[in-house]
């Protein structure tokens, strides 16, 4: 079988000094060669690995026939954020993991093919899908991240009147305010978001539900509600000195950095230490490099094998020059004259597995050590979105403290209130949020249909 095609990447010197997209995508001849590698298995294990069930053999077949826009339309039927997901999905753990040709050589580069098709379509303009006749029913969507966007589009196309509220000024959620532009260019996001809004979805920004508009108001004005409000505040570890200027949450840092190119980050970065081991830590580290940090170290309390960050993201950061320090847990942010000097770290060792199934890090008993730093970025995960539970105190929580929903319909414990995305699953991926938004749209339509039948019987 022919070798897997790989896209070009930006030259390293340019790459680490700009927010430009690193992955340049396949060239036309590469896309055709890669499409030719698919063996079109009859049971398509790749499709089973895709949370939204894209007809992968179908779109690859169209690509092999040079029908790139047709391929994109097939993808878009299953995933309204197909161009975004082609860039940010962990495809090696999803569709490409199931690729049968993985057993022969290397899996087909499905995400690269999807990106090629979507880019071809976007260059020509995404065709607006026709919406069904208006039903006269009104749905409020809280949160304009991937879950809210996918749910809104599906409802709008079905003729429901949809208003999407977000506390942020612009729609996109973490795709706009978290994932760095060098992995997800904002023009790609904007085109898909504009296409969704163009289907008739009304967007109301700068409006936090529970603060700027009451949940009671939404419950009385709308026939159903979808909550796709994502996660809450970043977790703060029990470490002394976190109030020092120059200690920043990685989320706030990425949010500021994603706005402009290069971003106006207030203080000089100098030596940056990122505390945490997830994808957010990696994104913050690579962003810090791009904003001119002298050196960047990611410090994690377990070993590399236990890092929650995806392996390909860790390799990406290492290639760019990010250093990693393992088995170190932060004890104190060291300061002198009101300035950060470094972080005192406790050396850890691994003990028996904890509830997460990973070895528990415990102090090794060796002396603490210091890592020099001028800026400290905190990336310790996020908890549930409490703004939603405060606004709707009777909403039932799952064991993990998130919104509990029916796994078939996305219905919450309250009649007419549905939910999906990170607010339900506790933090996962863009494509899973899309699939949960679509699931809830179907659940909402079934609920509205049954409510209407009920009222007609009375
Ligand atoms: C830095 C970072 C990098 C990531 N990288 C990737 C990646 O490469 N690939 C991937 O697949 N996933 C990635 N993820 C995860 C992915 O972004 C999320 O799983 C996904 O965005 C969740 O979608 P959502 O719609 O549930 O919520 P969100 O995207 O969080 O959107 C929720 C929206 O709700 C709004 N909101 C919250 N509360 C209220 C309220 N009370 N009233 C009104 N609006 C409200 C918020 O402003 C936000 O816009 C990353 C996450 C982070 C933080």
CSV table of C-alpha atoms and ligand atoms in Angstrom, one decimal, residues 81 84-85 87-90 94 141-150 164-180 183-184 203-204 206-213 215 218 226-232 250-251 254-255 279-284 310 312-313 382 385-389 391 420-434 436-437, ligand 1:
chain,number,residue,atom,x,y,z
A,81,UNK,CA,-18.5,22.2,12.3
A,84,UNK,CA,-13.2,23.0,12.7
A,85,UNK,CA,-13.3,19.4,13.6
A,87,UNK,CA,-8.4,20.6,12.6
A,88,UNK,CA,-9.0,19.9,16.3
A,89,UNK,CA,-10.4,16.3,16.5
A,90,UNK,CA,-8.1,13.7,18.1
A,94,UNK,CA,-11.3,8.2,16.9
A,141,UNK,CA,-30.1,28.0,23.7
A,142,UNK,CA,-27.7,28.9,26.5
A,143,UNK,CA,-24.1,28.9,25.3
A,144,UNK,CA,-22.8,29.4,21.7
A,145,UNK,CA,-20.0,26.8,21.9
A,146,UNK,CA,-20.1,23.7,19.6
A,147,UNK,CA,-22.9,22.1,21.5
A,148,UNK,CA,-25.1,25.2,21.3
A,149,UNK,CA,-24.3,25.9,17.7
A,150,UNK,CA,-25.0,22.4,16.5
A,164,UNK,CA,-28.8,31.6,21.4
A,165,UNK,CA,-27.5,33.5,24.4
A,166,UNK,CA,-23.9,33.8,25.4
A,167,UNK,CA,-22.0,35.7,28.1
A,168,UNK,CA,-19.2,36.2,25.6
A,169,UNK,CA,-19.4,38.9,22.9
A,170,UNK,CA,-19.1,36.5,20.0
A,171,UNK,CA,-20.2,32.9,19.3
A,172,UNK,CA,-17.8,30.0,19.3
A,173,UNK,CA,-17.2,29.1,23.0
A,174,UNK,CA,-13.8,27.5,23.7
A,175,UNK,CA,-13.2,27.3,19.9
A,176,UNK,CA,-12.9,31.1,19.9
A,177,UNK,CA,-11.7,31.8,23.5
A,178,UNK,CA,-9.5,28.8,24.2
A,179,UNK,CA,-8.1,26.8,21.3
A,180,UNK,CA,-5.2,28.8,19.9
A,183,UNK,CA,-4.3,25.2,15.6
A,184,UNK,CA,-7.7,26.7,14.6
A,203,UNK,CA,-27.4,35.4,18.6
A,204,UNK,CA,-27.5,37.6,21.7
A,206,UNK,CA,-22.7,39.7,26.3
A,207,UNK,CA,-25.7,38.2,28.1
A,208,UNK,CA,-25.1,35.8,31.0
A,209,UNK,CA,-28.1,33.8,31.8
A,210,UNK,CA,-28.7,34.1,35.5
A,211,UNK,CA,-27.2,37.6,35.7
A,212,UNK,CA,-28.3,39.6,32.7
A,213,UNK,CA,-31.4,37.6,31.9
A,215,UNK,CA,-33.9,31.7,33.8
A,218,UNK,CA,-36.5,32.1,29.5
A,226,UNK,CA,-31.0,23.9,25.6
A,227,UNK,CA,-28.1,24.4,28.0
A,228,UNK,CA,-24.7,24.1,26.3
A,229,UNK,CA,-22.9,26.4,28.8
A,230,UNK,CA,-19.6,24.4,29.1
A,231,UNK,CA,-17.5,24.3,32.2
A,232,UNK,CA,-17.1,26.8,35.1
A,250,UNK,CA,-4.0,29.4,31.6
A,251,UNK,CA,-7.6,29.9,30.5
A,254,UNK,CA,-5.3,31.8,26.2
A,255,UNK,CA,-8.4,33.9,26.0
A,279,UNK,CA,-4.1,20.0,26.6
A,280,UNK,CA,-4.7,23.4,28.1
A,281,UNK,CA,-1.2,23.4,29.7
A,282,UNK,CA,0.3,22.5,26.3
A,283,UNK,CA,-1.7,25.2,24.4
A,284,UNK,CA,-0.7,27.7,27.0
A,310,UNK,CA,-2.8,14.0,23.8
A,312,UNK,CA,0.7,14.3,19.5
A,313,UNK,CA,0.2,17.7,21.3
A,382,UNK,CA,-12.3,23.3,35.5
A,385,UNK,CA,-20.6,25.7,35.5
A,386,UNK,CA,-22.1,27.0,38.7
A,387,UNK,CA,-23.8,29.9,37.0
A,388,UNK,CA,-26.3,27.4,35.6
A,389,UNK,CA,-27.0,25.6,38.8
A,391,UNK,CA,-30.0,30.0,38.0
A,420,UNK,CA,-25.2,18.7,26.2
A,421,UNK,CA,-21.5,19.3,25.7
A,422,UNK,CA,-19.0,19.9,28.5
A,423,UNK,CA,-21.7,21.0,30.9
A,424,UNK,CA,-22.9,17.4,30.8
A,425,UNK,CA,-19.8,15.3,30.0
A,426,UNK,CA,-17.5,17.2,32.2
A,427,UNK,CA,-15.1,18.3,29.5
A,428,UNK,CA,-14.3,16.3,26.3
A,429,UNK,CA,-14.0,17.3,22.7
A,430,UNK,CA,-15.6,19.7,20.2
A,431,UNK,CA,-17.0,16.8,18.2
A,432,UNK,CA,-18.6,15.2,21.2
A,433,UNK,CA,-20.2,18.5,22.1
A,434,UNK,CA,-21.5,18.7,18.5
A,436,UNK,CA,-24.6,16.0,22.1
A,437,UNK,CA,-26.1,19.2,20.7
B,1,LIG,C1,-7.6,25.5,25.8
B,1,LIG,C2,-8.5,24.3,25.3
B,1,LIG,C3,-8.1,23.6,24.2
B,1,LIG,C4,-8.9,22.6,23.7
B,1,LIG,N1,-8.5,21.9,22.6
B,1,LIG,C5,-9.3,21.0,22.0
B,1,LIG,C6,-9.0,20.4,20.8
B,1,LIG,O1,-7.9,20.6,20.2
B,1,LIG,N2,-9.9,19.5,20.3
B,1,LIG,C7,-11.1,19.2,20.9
B,1,LIG,O2,-11.9,18.5,20.3
B,1,LIG,N3,-11.4,19.8,22.0
B,1,LIG,C8,-10.6,20.7,22.6
B,1,LIG,N4,-10.9,21.3,23.8
B,1,LIG,C9,-12.2,21.0,24.4
B,1,LIG,C10,-13.4,21.6,23.6
B,1,LIG,O3,-13.1,22.9,23.3
B,1,LIG,C11,-14.7,21.5,24.5
B,1,LIG,O4,-14.9,20.2,24.8
B,1,LIG,C12,-15.9,22.1,23.7
B,1,LIG,O5,-15.6,23.5,23.4
B,1,LIG,C13,-17.1,22.1,24.6
B,1,LIG,O6,-18.2,22.7,23.9
B,1,LIG,P1,-19.4,23.3,24.7
B,1,LIG,O7,-20.3,23.8,23.6
B,1,LIG,O8,-20.0,22.2,25.6
B,1,LIG,O9,-18.9,24.4,25.6
B,1,LIG,P2,-18.0,25.7,25.4
B,1,LIG,O10,-17.2,25.6,24.2
B,1,LIG,O11,-17.3,25.9,26.7
B,1,LIG,O12,-19.1,26.9,25.2
B,1,LIG,C14,-19.9,27.2,26.3
B,1,LIG,C15,-20.4,28.7,26.1
B,1,LIG,O13,-21.4,29.0,27.1
B,1,LIG,C16,-21.2,30.3,27.5
B,1,LIG,N5,-21.8,30.4,28.8
B,1,LIG,C17,-21.4,29.8,30.0
B,1,LIG,N6,-22.2,30.1,31.0
B,1,LIG,C18,-23.2,30.9,30.5
B,1,LIG,C19,-24.3,31.6,31.0
B,1,LIG,N7,-24.7,31.4,32.3
B,1,LIG,N8,-25.1,32.4,30.2
B,1,LIG,C20,-24.8,32.5,28.9
B,1,LIG,N9,-23.7,31.9,28.3
B,1,LIG,C21,-22.9,31.1,29.1
B,1,LIG,C22,-19.7,30.5,27.5
B,1,LIG,O14,-19.4,31.9,27.3
B,1,LIG,C23,-19.3,29.7,26.2
B,1,LIG,O15,-19.3,30.5,25.1
B,1,LIG,C24,-10.1,22.3,24.3
B,1,LIG,C25,-10.5,23.0,25.5
B,1,LIG,C26,-9.7,24.0,26.0
B,1,LIG,C27,-10.1,24.7,27.2
